PDB file of C-alpha atoms and ligand atoms in Angstrom:
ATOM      1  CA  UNK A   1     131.214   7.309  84.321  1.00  0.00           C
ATOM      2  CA  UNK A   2     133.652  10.325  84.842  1.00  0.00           C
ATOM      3  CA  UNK A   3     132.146  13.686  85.179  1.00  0.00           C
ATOM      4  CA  UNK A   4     131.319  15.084  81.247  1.00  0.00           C
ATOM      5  CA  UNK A   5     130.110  18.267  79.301  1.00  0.00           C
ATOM      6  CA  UNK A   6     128.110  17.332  76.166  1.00  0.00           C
ATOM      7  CA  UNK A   7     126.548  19.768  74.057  1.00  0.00           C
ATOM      8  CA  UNK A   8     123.743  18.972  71.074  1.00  0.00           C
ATOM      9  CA  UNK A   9     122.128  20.680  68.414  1.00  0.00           C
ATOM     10  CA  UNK A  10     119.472  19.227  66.142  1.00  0.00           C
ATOM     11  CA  UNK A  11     120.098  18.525  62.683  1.00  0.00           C
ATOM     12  CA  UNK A  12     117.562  21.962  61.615  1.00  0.00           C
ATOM     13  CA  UNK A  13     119.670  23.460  64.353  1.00  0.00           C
ATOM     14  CA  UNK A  14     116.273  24.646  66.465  1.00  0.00           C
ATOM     15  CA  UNK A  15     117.185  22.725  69.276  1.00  0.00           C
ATOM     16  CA  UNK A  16     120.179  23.509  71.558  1.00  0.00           C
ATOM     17  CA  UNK A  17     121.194  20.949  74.548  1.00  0.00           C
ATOM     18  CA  UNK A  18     123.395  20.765  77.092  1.00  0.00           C
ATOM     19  CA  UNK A  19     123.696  17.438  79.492  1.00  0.00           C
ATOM     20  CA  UNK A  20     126.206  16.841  81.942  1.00  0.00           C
ATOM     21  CA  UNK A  21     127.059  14.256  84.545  1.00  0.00           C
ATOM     22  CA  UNK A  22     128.169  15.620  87.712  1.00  0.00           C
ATOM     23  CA  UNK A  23     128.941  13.177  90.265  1.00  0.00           C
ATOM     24  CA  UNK A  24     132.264  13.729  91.285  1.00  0.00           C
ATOM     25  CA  UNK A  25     131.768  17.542  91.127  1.00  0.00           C
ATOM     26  CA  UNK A  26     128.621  17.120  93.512  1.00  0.00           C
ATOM     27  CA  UNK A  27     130.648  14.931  96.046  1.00  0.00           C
ATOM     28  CA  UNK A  28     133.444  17.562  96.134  1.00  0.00           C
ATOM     29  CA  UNK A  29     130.753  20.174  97.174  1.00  0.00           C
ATOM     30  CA  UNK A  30     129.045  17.612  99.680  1.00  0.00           C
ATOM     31  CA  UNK A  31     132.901  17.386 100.982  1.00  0.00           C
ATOM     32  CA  UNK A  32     133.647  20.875 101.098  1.00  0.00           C
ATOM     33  CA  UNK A  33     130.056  22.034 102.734  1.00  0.00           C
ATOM     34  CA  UNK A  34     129.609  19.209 104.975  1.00  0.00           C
ATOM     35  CA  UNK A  35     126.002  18.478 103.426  1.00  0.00           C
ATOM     36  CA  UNK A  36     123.184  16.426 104.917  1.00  0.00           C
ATOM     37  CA  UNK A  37     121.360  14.078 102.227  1.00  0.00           C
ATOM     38  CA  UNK A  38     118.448  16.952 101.494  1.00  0.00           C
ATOM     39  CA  UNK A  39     121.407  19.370 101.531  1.00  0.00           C
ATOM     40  CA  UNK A  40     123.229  17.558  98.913  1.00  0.00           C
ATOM     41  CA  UNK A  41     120.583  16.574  96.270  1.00  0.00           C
ATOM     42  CA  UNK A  42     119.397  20.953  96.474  1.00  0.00           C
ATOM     43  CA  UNK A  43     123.602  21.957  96.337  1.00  0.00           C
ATOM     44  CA  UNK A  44     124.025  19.282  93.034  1.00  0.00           C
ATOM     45  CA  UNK A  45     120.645  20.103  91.396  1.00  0.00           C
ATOM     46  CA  UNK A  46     121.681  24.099  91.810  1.00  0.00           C
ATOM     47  CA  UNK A  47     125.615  23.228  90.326  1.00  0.00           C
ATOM     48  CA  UNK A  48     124.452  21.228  87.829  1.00  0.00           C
ATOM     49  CA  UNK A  49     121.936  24.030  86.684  1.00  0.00           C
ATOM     50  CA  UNK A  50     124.515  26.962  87.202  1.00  0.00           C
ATOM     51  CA  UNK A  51     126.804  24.372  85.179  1.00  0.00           C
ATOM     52  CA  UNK A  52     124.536  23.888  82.287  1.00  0.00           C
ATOM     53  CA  UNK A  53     123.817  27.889  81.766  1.00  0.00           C
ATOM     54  CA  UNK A  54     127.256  28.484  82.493  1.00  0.00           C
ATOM     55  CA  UNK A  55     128.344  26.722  79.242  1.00  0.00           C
ATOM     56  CA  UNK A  56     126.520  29.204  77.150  1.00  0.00           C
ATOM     57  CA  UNK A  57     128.023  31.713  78.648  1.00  0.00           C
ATOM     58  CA  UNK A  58     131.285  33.663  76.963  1.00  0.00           C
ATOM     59  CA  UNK A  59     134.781  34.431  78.241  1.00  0.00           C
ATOM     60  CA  UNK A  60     134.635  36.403  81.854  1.00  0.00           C
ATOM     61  CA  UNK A  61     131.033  36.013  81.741  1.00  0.00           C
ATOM     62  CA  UNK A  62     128.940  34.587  84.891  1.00  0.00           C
ATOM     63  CA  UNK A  63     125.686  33.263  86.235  1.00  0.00           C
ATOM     64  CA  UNK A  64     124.464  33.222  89.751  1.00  0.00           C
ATOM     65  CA  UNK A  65     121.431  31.365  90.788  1.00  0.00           C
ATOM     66  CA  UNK A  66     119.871  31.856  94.091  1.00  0.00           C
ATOM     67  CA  UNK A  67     117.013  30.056  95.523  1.00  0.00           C
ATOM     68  CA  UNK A  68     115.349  31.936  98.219  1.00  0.00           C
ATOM     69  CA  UNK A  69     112.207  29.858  99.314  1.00  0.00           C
ATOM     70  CA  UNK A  70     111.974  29.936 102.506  1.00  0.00           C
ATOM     71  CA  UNK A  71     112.472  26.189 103.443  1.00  0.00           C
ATOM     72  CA  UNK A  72     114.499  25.030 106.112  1.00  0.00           C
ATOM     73  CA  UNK A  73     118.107  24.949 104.122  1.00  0.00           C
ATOM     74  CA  UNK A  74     117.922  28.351 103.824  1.00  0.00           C
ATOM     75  CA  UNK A  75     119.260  30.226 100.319  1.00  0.00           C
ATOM     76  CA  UNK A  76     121.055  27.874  98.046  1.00  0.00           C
ATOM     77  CA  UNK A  77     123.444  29.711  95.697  1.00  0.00           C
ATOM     78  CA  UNK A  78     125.402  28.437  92.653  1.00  0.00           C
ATOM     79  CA  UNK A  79     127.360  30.390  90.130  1.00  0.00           C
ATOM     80  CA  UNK A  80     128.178  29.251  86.417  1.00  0.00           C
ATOM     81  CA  UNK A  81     131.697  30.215  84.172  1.00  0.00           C
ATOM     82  CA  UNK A  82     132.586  29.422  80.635  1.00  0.00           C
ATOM     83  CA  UNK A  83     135.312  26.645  81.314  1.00  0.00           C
ATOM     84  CA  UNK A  84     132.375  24.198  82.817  1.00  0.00           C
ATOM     85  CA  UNK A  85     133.217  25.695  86.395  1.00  0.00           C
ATOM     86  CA  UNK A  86     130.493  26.251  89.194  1.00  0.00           C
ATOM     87  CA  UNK A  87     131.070  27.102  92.842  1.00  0.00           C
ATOM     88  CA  UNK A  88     127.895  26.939  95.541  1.00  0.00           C
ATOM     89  CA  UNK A  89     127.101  26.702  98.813  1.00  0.00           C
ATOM     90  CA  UNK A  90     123.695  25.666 100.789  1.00  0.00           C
ATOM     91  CA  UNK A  91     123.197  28.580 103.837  1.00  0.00           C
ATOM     92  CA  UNK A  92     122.513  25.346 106.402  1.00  0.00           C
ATOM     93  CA  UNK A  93     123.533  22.143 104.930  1.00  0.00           C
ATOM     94  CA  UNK A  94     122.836  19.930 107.871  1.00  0.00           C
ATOM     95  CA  UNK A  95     119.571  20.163 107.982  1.00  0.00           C
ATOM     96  CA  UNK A  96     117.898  17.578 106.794  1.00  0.00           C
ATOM     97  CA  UNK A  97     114.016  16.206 106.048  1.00  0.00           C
ATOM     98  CA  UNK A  98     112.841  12.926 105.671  1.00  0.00           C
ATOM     99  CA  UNK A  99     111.894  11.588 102.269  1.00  0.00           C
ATOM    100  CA  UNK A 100     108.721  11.845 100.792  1.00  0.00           C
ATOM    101  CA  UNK A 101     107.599   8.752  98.733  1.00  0.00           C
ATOM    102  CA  UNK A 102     111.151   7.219  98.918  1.00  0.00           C
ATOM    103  CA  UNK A 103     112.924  10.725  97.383  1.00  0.00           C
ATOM    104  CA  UNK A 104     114.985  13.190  98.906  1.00  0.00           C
ATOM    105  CA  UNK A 105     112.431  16.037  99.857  1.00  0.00           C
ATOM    106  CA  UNK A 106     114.296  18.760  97.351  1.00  0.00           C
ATOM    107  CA  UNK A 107     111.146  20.978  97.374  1.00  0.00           C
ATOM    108  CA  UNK A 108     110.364  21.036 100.913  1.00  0.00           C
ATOM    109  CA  UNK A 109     114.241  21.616 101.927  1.00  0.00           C
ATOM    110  CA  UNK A 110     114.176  24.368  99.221  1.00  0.00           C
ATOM    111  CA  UNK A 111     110.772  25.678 100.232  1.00  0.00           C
ATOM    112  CA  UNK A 112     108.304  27.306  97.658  1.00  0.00           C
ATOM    113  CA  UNK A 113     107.182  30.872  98.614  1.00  0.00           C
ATOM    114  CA  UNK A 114     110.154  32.486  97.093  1.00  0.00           C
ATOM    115  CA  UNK A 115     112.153  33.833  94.796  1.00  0.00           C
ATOM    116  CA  UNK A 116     114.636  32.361  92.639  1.00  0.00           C
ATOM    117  CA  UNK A 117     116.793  35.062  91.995  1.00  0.00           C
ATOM    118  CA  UNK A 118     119.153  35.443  88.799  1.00  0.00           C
ATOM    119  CA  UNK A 119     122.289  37.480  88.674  1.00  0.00           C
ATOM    120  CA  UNK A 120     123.740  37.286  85.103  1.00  0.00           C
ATOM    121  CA  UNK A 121     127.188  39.448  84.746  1.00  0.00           C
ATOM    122  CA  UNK A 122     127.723  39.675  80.614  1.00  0.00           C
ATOM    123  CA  UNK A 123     130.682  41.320  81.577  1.00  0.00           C
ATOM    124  CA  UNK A 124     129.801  45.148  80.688  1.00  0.00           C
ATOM    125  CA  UNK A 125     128.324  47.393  82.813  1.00  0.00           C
ATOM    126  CA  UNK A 126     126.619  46.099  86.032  1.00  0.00           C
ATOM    127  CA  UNK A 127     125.298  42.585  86.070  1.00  0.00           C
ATOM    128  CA  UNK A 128     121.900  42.013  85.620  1.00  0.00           C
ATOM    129  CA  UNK A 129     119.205  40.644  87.829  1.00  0.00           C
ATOM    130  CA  UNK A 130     116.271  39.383  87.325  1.00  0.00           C
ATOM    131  CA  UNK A 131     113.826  36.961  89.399  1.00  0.00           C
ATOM    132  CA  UNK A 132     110.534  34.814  89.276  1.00  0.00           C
ATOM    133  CA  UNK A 133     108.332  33.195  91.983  1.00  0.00           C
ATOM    134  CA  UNK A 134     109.731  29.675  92.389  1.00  0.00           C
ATOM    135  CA  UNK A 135     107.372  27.113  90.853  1.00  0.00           C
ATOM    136  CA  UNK A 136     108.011  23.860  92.892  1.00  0.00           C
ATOM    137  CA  UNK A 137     111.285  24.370  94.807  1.00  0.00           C
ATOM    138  CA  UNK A 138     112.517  21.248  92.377  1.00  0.00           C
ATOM    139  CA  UNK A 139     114.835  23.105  91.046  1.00  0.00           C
ATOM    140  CA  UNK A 140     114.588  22.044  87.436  1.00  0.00           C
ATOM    141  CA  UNK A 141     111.178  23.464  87.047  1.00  0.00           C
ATOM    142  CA  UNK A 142     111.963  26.762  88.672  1.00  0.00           C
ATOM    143  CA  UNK A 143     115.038  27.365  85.945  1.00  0.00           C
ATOM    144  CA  UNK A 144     113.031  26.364  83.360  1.00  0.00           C
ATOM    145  CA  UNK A 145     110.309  29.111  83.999  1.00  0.00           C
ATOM    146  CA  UNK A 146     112.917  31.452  84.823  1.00  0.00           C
ATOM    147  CA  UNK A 147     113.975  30.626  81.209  1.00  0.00           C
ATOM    148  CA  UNK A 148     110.704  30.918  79.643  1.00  0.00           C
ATOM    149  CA  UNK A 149     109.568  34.393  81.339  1.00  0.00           C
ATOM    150  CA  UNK A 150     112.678  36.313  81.497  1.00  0.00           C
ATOM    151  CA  UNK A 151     114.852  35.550  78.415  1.00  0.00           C
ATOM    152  CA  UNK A 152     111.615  34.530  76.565  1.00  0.00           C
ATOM    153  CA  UNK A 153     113.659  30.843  75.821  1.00  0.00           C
ATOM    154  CA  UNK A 154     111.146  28.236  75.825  1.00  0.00           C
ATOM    155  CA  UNK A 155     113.053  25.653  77.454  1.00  0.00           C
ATOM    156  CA  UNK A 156     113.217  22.001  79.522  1.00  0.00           C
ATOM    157  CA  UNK A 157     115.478  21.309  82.418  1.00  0.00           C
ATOM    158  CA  UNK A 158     116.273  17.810  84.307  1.00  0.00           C
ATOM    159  CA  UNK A 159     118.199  17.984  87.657  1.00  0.00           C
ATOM    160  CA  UNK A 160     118.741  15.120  89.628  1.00  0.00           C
ATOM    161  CA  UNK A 161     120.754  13.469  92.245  1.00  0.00           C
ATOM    162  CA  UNK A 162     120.788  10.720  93.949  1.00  0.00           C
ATOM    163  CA  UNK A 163     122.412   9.858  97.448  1.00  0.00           C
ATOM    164  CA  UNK A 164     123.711   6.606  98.594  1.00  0.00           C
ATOM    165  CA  UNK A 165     122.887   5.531 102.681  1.00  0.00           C
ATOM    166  CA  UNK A 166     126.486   5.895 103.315  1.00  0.00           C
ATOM    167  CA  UNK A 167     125.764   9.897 102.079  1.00  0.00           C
ATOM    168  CA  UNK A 168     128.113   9.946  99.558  1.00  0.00           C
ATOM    169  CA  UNK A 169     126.661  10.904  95.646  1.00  0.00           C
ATOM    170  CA  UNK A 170     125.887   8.045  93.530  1.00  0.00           C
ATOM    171  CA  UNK A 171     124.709   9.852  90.633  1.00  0.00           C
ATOM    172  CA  UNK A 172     124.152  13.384  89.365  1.00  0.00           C
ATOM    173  CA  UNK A 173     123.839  15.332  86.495  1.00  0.00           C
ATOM    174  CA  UNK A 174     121.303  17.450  84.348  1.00  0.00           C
ATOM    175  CA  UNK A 175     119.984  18.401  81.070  1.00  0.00           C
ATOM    176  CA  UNK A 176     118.604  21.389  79.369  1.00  0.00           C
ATOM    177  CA  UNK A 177     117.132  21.846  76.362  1.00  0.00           C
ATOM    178  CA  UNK A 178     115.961  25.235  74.659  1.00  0.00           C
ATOM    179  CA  UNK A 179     114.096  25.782  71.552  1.00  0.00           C
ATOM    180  CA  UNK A 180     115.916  28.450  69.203  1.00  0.00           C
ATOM    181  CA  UNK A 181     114.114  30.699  66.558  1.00  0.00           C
ATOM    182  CA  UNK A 182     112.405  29.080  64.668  1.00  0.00           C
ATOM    183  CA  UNK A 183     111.416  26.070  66.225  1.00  0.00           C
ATOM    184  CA  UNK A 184     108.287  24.918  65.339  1.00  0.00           C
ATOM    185  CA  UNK A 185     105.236  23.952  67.945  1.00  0.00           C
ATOM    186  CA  UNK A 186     105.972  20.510  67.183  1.00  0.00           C
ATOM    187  CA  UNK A 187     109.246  20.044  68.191  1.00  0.00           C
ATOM    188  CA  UNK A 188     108.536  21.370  71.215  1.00  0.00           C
ATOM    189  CA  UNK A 189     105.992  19.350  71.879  1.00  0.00           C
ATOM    190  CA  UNK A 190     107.928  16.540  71.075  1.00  0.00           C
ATOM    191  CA  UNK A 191     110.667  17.118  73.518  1.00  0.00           C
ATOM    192  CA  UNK A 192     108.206  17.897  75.965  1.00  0.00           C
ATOM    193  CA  UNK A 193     106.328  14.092  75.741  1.00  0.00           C
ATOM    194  CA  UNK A 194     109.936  13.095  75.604  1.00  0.00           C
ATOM    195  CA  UNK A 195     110.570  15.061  79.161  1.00  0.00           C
ATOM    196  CA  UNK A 196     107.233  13.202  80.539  1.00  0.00           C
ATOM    197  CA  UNK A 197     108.588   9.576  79.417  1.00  0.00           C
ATOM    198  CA  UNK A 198     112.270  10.490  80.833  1.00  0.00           C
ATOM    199  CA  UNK A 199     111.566   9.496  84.515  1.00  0.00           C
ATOM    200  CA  UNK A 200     114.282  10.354  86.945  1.00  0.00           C
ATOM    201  CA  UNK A 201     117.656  11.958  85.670  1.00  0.00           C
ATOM    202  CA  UNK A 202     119.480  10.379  88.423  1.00  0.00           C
ATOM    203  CA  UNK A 203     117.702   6.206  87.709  1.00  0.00           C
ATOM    204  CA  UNK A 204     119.268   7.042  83.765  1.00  0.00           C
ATOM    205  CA  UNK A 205     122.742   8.438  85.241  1.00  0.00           C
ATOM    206  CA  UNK A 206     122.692   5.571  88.122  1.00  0.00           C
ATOM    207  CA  UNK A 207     122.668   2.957  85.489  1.00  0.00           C
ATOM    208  CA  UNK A 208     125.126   4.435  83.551  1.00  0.00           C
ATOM    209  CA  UNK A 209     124.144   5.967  80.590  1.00  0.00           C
ATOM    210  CA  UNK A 210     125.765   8.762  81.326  1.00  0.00           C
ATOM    211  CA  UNK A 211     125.016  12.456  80.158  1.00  0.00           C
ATOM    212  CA  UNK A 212     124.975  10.884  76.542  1.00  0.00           C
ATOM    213  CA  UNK A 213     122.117   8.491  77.384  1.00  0.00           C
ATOM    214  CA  UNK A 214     120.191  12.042  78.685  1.00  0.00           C
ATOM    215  CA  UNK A 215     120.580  13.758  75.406  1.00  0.00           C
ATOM    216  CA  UNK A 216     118.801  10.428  73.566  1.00  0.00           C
ATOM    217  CA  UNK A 217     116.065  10.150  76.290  1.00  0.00           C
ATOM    218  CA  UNK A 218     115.285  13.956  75.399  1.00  0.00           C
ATOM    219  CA  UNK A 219     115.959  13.916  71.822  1.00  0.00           C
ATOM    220  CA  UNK A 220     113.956  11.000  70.976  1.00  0.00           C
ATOM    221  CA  UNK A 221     113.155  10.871  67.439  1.00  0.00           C
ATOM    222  CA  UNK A 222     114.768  14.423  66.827  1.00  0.00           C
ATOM    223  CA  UNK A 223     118.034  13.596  64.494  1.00  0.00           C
ATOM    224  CA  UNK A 224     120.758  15.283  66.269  1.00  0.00           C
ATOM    225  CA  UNK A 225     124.604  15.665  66.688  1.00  0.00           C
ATOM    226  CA  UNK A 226     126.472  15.318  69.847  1.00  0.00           C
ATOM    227  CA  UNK A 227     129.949  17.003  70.816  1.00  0.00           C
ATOM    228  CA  UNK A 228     132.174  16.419  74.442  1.00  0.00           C
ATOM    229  CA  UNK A 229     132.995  19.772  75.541  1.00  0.00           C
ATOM    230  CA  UNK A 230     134.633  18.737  78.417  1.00  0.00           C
ATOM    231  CA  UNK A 231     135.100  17.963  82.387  1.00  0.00           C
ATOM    232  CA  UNK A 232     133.251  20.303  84.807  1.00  0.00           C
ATOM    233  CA  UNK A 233     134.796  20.596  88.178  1.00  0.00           C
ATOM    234  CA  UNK A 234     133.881  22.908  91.440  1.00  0.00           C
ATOM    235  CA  UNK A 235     136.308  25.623  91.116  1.00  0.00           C
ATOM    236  CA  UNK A 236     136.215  28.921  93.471  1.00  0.00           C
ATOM    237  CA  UNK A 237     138.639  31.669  92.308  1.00  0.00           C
ATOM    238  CA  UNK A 238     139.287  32.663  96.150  1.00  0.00           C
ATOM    239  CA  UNK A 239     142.384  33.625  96.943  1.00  0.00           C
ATOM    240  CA  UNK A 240     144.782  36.165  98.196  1.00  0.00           C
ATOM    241  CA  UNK A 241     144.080  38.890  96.210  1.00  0.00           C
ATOM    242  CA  UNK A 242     139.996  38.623  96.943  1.00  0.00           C
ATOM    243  CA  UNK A 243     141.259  38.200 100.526  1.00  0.00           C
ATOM    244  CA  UNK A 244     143.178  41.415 100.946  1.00  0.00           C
ATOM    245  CA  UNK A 245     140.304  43.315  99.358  1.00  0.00           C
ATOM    246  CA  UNK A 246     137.941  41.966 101.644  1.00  0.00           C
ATOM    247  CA  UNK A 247     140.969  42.771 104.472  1.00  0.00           C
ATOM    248  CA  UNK A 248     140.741  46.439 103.986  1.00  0.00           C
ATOM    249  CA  UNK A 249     137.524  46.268 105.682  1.00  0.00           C
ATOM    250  CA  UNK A 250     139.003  46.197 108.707  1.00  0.00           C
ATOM    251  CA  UNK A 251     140.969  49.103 110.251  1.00  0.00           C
ATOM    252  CA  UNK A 252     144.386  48.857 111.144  1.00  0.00           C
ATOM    253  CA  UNK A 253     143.192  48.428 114.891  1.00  0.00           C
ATOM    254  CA  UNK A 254     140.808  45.915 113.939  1.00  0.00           C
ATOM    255  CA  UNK A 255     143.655  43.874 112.310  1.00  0.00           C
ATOM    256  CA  UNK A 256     145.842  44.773 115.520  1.00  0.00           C
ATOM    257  CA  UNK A 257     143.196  43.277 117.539  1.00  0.00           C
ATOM    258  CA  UNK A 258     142.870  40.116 115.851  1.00  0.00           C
ATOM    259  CA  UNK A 259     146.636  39.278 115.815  1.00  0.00           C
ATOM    260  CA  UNK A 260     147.088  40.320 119.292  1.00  0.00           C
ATOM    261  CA  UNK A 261     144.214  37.370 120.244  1.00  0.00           C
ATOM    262  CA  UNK A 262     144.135  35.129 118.337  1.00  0.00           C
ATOM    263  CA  UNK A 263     147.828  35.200 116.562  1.00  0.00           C
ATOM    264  CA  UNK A 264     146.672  35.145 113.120  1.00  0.00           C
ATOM    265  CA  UNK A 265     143.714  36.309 111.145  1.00  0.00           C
ATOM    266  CA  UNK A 266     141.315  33.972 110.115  1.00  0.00           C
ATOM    267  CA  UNK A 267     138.601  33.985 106.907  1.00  0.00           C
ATOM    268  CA  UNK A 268     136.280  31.288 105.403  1.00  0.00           C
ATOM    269  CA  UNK A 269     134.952  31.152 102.163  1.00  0.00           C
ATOM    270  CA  UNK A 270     131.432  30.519 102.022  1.00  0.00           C
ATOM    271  CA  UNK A 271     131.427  29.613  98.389  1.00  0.00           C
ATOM    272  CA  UNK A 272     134.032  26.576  98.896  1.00  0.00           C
ATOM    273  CA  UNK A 273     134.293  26.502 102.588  1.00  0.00           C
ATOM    274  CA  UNK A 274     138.474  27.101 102.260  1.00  0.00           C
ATOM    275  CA  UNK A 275     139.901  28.199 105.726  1.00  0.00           C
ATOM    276  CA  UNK A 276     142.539  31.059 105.275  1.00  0.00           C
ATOM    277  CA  UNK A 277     144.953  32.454 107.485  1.00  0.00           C
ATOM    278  CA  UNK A 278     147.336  34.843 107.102  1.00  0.00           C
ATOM    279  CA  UNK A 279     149.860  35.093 109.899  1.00  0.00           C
ATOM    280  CA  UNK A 280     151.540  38.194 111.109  1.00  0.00           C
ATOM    281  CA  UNK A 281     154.580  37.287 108.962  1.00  0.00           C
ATOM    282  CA  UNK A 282     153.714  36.212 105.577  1.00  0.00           C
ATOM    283  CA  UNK A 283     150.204  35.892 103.247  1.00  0.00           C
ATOM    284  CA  UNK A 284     147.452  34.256 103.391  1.00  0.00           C
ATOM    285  CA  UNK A 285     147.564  30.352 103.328  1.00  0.00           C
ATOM    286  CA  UNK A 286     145.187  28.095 103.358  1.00  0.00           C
ATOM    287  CA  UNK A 287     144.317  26.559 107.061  1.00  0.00           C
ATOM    288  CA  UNK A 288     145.147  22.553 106.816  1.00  0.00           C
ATOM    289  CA  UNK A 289     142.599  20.533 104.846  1.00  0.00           C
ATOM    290  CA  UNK A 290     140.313  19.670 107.489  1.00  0.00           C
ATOM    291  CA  UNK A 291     137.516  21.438 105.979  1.00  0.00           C
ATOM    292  CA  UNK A 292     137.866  18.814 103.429  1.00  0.00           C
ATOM    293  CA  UNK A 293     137.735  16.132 105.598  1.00  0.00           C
ATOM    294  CA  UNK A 294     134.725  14.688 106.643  1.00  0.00           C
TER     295      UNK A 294
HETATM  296 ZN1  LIG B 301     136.275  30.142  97.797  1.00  0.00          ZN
END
């Protein structure tokens, strides 16, 4: 199944979804960052869910999710655009734990003492942040209270992913599902039993159903229509504009310095792990694609 965007309403319009399947875009970050296995299943779940918010978003708007609880991966960041782009990084991505009744040990990589912090920029005046205590460190849970307490949105999310033994992604992929105005007690009590009989995201999205089979599984018995709004894909706007801002932090000397030693100056991305370099001669270019490589 190629990465997809699908977006759902039901028929009384009280129910908004979003599902997506994310493989290939979690793979590209795995790439890019270099991620162990426990690395990789916290970076997707935290795409997938900056993906999914993302898409509600408007034009030059932004989300930025940040998990801060304390486990051994450090922060894990993601940030959402209109345009089904997300960029994200994991603060150590090789460490790794090992599995806890046959799963990827998301919660304890994450850790659960924290914060997870929210950084919404509507694009007028200065962004605004928010936070909650985490809940579980899974991720899905942790959004969905953050969705519940601070925008008042009673809402269910479903992250998963699911990692292969050669490391690569074999599945990923996510739904939400917020009630609007309106909705009654009932439907949400419906899509919650339907959330409880849904078992893994990643099982549905490893045998194929895709992001479409994730929108039935949570809309069980709720008549509904479904719309493709497109391909997500990691996307960091980088470059050497952002660069030379973040240049003019150095003096002059400092610059000197750097060129004198090393010939060129050198920057890294943490968001998409792109080496730049900008020779003495010239602007900035990107440093081979060995950061790519694995
Ligand atoms: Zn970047």
């Amino acid at each position: 199944m190629p990465d997809a965007v699908l977006s759902a309403f039901s028929e009384d319009r009280d129910l908004l979804v979003r599902a997506a399947e994310t493989t290939a875009l979690v793979e590209d970050a795995r790439l890019r960052h270099r991620c162990s296995p426990t690395a990789t299943a916290a970076l997707g779940r935290a795409l997938t869910g900056a993906l999914l918010l993302g898409s509600l978003l408007k034009d030059r708007q932004s989300i930025l999710l940040q998990w801060r609880g304390g486990g051994p991966l450090g922060p894990v960041v993601a940030e959402g655009r209109p345009g089904l782009t997300v960029r994200g990084y994991v603060a150590r991505p090789q460490e790794d734990l090992p599995a806890r009744r046959g799963k990827l040990d998301v919660g304890g990589g994450v850790g659960s003492t924290g914060l997870l912090v929210v950084v919404k920029d509507l694009g007028v005046r200065e962004p605004y942040t928010s936070s909650v205590p985490l809940q579980s460190g899974e991720m899905g849970e942790d959004l969905a209270y953050y969705l519940l307490t601070s925008e008042q949105v009673p809402s269910a999310v479903g992250l998963g992913v699911h990692v292969a033994p050669d490391y690569t992604v074999s599945a990923a992929g996510g739904i939400l599902v917020q009630a609007l105005p309106g909705a009654d007690d009932g439907r949400v009590e419906r899509i919650v039993e339907n959330f409880a009989a849904m078992g893994a995201v990643s099982d549905r999205l490893r045998r194929g159903e895709g992001p479409a089979g994730l929108v039935e599984a949570a809309l069980r018995g709720v008549p509904h229509r479904v719309d493709s709004i497109g391909e997500p894909r990691f996307f960091c706007p980088c470059g050497p504009e952002r660069l030379d801002a973040a240049l003019s932090a150095l003096t002059p000397e400092e610059q000197e310095e750097q060129y004198a030693s090393e010939g060129e100056i050198r920057a890294r991305c943490g968001f998409c792990a792109t080496e730049w370099r900008r020779p003495r001669e010239g602007g900035w270019e990107k440093a081979g694609d060995d950061a790519r490589a694995r």
